[in-house]
PDB file of C-alpha atoms in Angstrom:
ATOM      1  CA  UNK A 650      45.124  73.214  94.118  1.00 44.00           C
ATOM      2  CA  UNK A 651      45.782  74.216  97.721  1.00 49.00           C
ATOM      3  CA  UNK A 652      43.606  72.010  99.845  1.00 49.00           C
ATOM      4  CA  UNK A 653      40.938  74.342  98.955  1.00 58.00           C
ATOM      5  CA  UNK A 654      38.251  73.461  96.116  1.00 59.00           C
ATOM      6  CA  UNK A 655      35.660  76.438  95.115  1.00 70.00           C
ATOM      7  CA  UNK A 656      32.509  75.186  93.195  1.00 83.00           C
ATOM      8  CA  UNK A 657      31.698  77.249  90.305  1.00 84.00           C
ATOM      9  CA  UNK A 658      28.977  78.877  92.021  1.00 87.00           C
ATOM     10  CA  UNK A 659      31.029  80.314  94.528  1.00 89.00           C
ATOM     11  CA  UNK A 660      33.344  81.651  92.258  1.00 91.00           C
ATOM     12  CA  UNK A 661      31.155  83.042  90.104  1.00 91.00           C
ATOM     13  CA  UNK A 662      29.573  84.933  93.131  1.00 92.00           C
ATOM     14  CA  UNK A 663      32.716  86.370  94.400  1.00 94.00           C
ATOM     15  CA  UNK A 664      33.632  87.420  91.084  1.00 94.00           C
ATOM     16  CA  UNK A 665      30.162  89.484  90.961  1.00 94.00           C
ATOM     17  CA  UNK A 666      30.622  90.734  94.155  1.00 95.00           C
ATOM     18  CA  UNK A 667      34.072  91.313  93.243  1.00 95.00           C
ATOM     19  CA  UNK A 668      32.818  93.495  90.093  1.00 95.00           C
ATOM     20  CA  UNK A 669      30.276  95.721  92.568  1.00 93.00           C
ATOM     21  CA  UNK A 670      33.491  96.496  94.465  1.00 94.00           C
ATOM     22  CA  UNK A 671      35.837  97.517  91.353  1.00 94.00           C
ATOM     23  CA  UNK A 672      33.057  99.623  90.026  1.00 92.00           C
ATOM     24  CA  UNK A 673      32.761 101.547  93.203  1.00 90.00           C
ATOM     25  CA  UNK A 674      36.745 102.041  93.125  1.00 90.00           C
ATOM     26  CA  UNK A 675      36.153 102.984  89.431  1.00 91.00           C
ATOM     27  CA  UNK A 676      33.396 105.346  90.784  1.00 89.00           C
ATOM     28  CA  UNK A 677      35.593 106.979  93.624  1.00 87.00           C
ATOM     29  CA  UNK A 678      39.334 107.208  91.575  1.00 86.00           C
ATOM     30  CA  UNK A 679      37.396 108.762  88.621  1.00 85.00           C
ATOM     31  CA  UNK A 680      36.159 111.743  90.943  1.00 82.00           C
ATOM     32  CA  UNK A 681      31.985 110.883  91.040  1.00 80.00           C
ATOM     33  CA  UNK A 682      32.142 109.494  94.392  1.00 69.00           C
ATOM     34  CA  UNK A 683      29.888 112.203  95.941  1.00 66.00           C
ATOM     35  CA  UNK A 684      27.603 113.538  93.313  1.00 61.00           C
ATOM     36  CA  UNK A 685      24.305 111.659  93.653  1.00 69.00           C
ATOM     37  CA  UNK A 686      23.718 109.330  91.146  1.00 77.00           C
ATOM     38  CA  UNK A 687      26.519 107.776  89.239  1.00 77.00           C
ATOM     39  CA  UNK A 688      26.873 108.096  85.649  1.00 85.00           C
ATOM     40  CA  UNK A 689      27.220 105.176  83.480  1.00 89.00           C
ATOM     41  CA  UNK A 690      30.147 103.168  83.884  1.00 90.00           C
ATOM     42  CA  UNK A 691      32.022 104.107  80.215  1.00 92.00           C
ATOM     43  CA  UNK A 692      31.769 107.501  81.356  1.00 91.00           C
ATOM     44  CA  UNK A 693      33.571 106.926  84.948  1.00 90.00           C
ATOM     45  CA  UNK A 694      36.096 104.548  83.021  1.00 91.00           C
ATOM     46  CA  UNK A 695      36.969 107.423  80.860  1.00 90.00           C
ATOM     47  CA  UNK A 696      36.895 109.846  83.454  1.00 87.00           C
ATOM     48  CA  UNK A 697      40.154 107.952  84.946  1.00 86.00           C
ATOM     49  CA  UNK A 698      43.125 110.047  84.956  1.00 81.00           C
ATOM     50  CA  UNK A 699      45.147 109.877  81.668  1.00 76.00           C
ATOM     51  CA  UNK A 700      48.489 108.245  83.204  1.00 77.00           C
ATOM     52  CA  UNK A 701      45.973 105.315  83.954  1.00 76.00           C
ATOM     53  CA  UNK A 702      45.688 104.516  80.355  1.00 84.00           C
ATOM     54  CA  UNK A 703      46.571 100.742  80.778  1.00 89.00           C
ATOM     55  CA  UNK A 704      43.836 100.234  83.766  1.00 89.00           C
ATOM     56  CA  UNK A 705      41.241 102.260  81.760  1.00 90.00           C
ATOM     57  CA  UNK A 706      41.906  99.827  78.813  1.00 91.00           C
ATOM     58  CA  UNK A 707      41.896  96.924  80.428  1.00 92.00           C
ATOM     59  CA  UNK A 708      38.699  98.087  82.396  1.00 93.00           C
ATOM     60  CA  UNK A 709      36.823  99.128  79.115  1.00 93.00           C
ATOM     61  CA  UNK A 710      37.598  95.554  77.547  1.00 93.00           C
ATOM     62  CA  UNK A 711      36.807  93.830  80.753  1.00 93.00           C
ATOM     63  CA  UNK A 712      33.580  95.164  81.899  1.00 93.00           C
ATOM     64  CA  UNK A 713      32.234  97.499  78.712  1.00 94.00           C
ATOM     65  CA  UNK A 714      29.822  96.003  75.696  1.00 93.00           C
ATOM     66  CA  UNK A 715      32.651  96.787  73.117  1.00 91.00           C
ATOM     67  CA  UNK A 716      34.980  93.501  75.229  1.00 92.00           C
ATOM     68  CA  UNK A 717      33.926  90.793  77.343  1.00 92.00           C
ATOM     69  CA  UNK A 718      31.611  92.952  79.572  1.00 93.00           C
ATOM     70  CA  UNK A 719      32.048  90.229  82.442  1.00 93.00           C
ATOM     71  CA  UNK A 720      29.335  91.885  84.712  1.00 90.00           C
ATOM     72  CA  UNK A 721      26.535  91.759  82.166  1.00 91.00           C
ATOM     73  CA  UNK A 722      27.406  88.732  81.407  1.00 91.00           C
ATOM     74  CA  UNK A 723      27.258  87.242  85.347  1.00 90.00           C
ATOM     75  CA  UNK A 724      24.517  89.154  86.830  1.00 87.00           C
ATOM     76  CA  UNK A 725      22.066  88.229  83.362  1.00 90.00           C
ATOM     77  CA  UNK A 726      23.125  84.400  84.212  1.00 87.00           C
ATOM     78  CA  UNK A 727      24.605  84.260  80.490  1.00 89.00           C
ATOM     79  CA  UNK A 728      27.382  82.540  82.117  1.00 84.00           C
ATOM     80  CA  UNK A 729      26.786  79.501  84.283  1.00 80.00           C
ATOM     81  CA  UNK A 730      30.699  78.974  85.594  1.00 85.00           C
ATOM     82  CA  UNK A 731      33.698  80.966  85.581  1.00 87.00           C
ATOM     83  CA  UNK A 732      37.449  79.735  85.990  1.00 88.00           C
ATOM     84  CA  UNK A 733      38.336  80.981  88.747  1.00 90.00           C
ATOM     85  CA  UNK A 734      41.518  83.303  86.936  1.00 92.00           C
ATOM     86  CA  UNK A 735      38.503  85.733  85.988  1.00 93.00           C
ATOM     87  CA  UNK A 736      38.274  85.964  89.983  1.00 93.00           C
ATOM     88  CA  UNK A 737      41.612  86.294  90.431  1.00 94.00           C
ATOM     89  CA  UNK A 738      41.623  89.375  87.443  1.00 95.00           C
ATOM     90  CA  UNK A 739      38.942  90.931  89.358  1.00 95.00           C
ATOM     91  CA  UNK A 740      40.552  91.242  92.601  1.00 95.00           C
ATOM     92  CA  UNK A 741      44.221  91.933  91.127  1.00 95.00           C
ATOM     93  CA  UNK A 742      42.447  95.293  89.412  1.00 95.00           C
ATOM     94  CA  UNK A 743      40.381  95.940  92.656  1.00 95.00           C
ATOM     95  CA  UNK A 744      43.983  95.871  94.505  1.00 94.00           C
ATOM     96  CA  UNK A 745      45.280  98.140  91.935  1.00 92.00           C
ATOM     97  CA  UNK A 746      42.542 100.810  91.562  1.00 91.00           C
ATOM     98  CA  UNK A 747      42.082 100.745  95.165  1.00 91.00           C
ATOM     99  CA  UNK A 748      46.384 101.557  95.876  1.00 90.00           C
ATOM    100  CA  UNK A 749      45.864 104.487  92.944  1.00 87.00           C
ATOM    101  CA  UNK A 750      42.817 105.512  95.217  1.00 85.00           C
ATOM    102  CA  UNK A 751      45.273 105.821  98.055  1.00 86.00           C
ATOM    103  CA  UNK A 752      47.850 107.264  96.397  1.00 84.00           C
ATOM    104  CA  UNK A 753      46.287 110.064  95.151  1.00 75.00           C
ATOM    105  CA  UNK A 754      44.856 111.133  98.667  1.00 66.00           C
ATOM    106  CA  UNK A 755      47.913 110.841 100.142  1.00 61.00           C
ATOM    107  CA  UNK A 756      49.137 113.453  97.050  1.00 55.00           C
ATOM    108  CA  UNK A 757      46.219 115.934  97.929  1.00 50.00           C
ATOM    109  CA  UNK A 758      47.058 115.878 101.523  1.00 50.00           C
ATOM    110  CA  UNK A 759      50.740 116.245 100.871  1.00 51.00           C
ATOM    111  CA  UNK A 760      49.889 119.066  98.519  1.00 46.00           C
ATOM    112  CA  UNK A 761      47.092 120.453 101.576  1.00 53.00           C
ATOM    113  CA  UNK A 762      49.887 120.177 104.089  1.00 53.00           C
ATOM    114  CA  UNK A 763      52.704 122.007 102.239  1.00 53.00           C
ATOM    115  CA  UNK A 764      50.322 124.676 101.013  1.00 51.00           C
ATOM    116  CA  UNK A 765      49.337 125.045 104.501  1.00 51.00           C
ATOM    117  CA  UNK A 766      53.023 125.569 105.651  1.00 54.00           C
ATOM    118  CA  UNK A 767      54.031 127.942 103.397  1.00 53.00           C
ATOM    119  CA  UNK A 768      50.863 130.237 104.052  1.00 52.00           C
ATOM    120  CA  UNK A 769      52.223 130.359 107.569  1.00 53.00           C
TER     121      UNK A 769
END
């Protein structure tokens, strides 16, 4: 421990808040981020792009019915405390799907900007 103790409660709050953020980021990197109503989750996850193929695994088994499905299981109140390493999962993949986010903005600009110098 670092000086800090987190009751189960608060942890398991974070963690849902935590999973409203990552599906938002799942939302955005697979491409629906601006098209009204957003399909169902499986469908975003396997909207991901293919060299994501470890994330989009680990997201399908993490927050789909076919693994633990972590969300489902929170905001239902099937599960009354959480360690706090399914936190720390949560915001390690938020981190992560957030920097691919990034990453592939800064690749469309990059590709705007050159595309734009060479027309000139």
């Amino acid at each position: 421990s670092l000086g800090t103790s987190y009751n189960s409660e608060q942890v398991v709050a974070a963690t849902m808040f935590g999973l409203l953020y990552l599906e938002s980021c799942v939302r955005q990197y697979s491409g629906f981020e601006n098209r009204g109503k957003a399909p169902l989750l499986s469908v975003m996850i396997s909207q991901m792009p293919d060299e994501e193929s470890n994330l989009r695994s680990t997201l399908e088994h993490l927050l789909l019915p076919k693994g633990v499905n972590l969300r489902n299981l929170l905001w239902h109140g099937f599960c009354g405390t959480l360690p706090r390493p399914w936190l720390s999962l949560v915001l390690v993949l938020i981190h992560h799907t957030s920097a691919q986010i990034e990453s592939s903005h800064a690749c469309i600009s990059d590709h705007e900007s050159s595309s734009t110098d060479s027309a000139t």
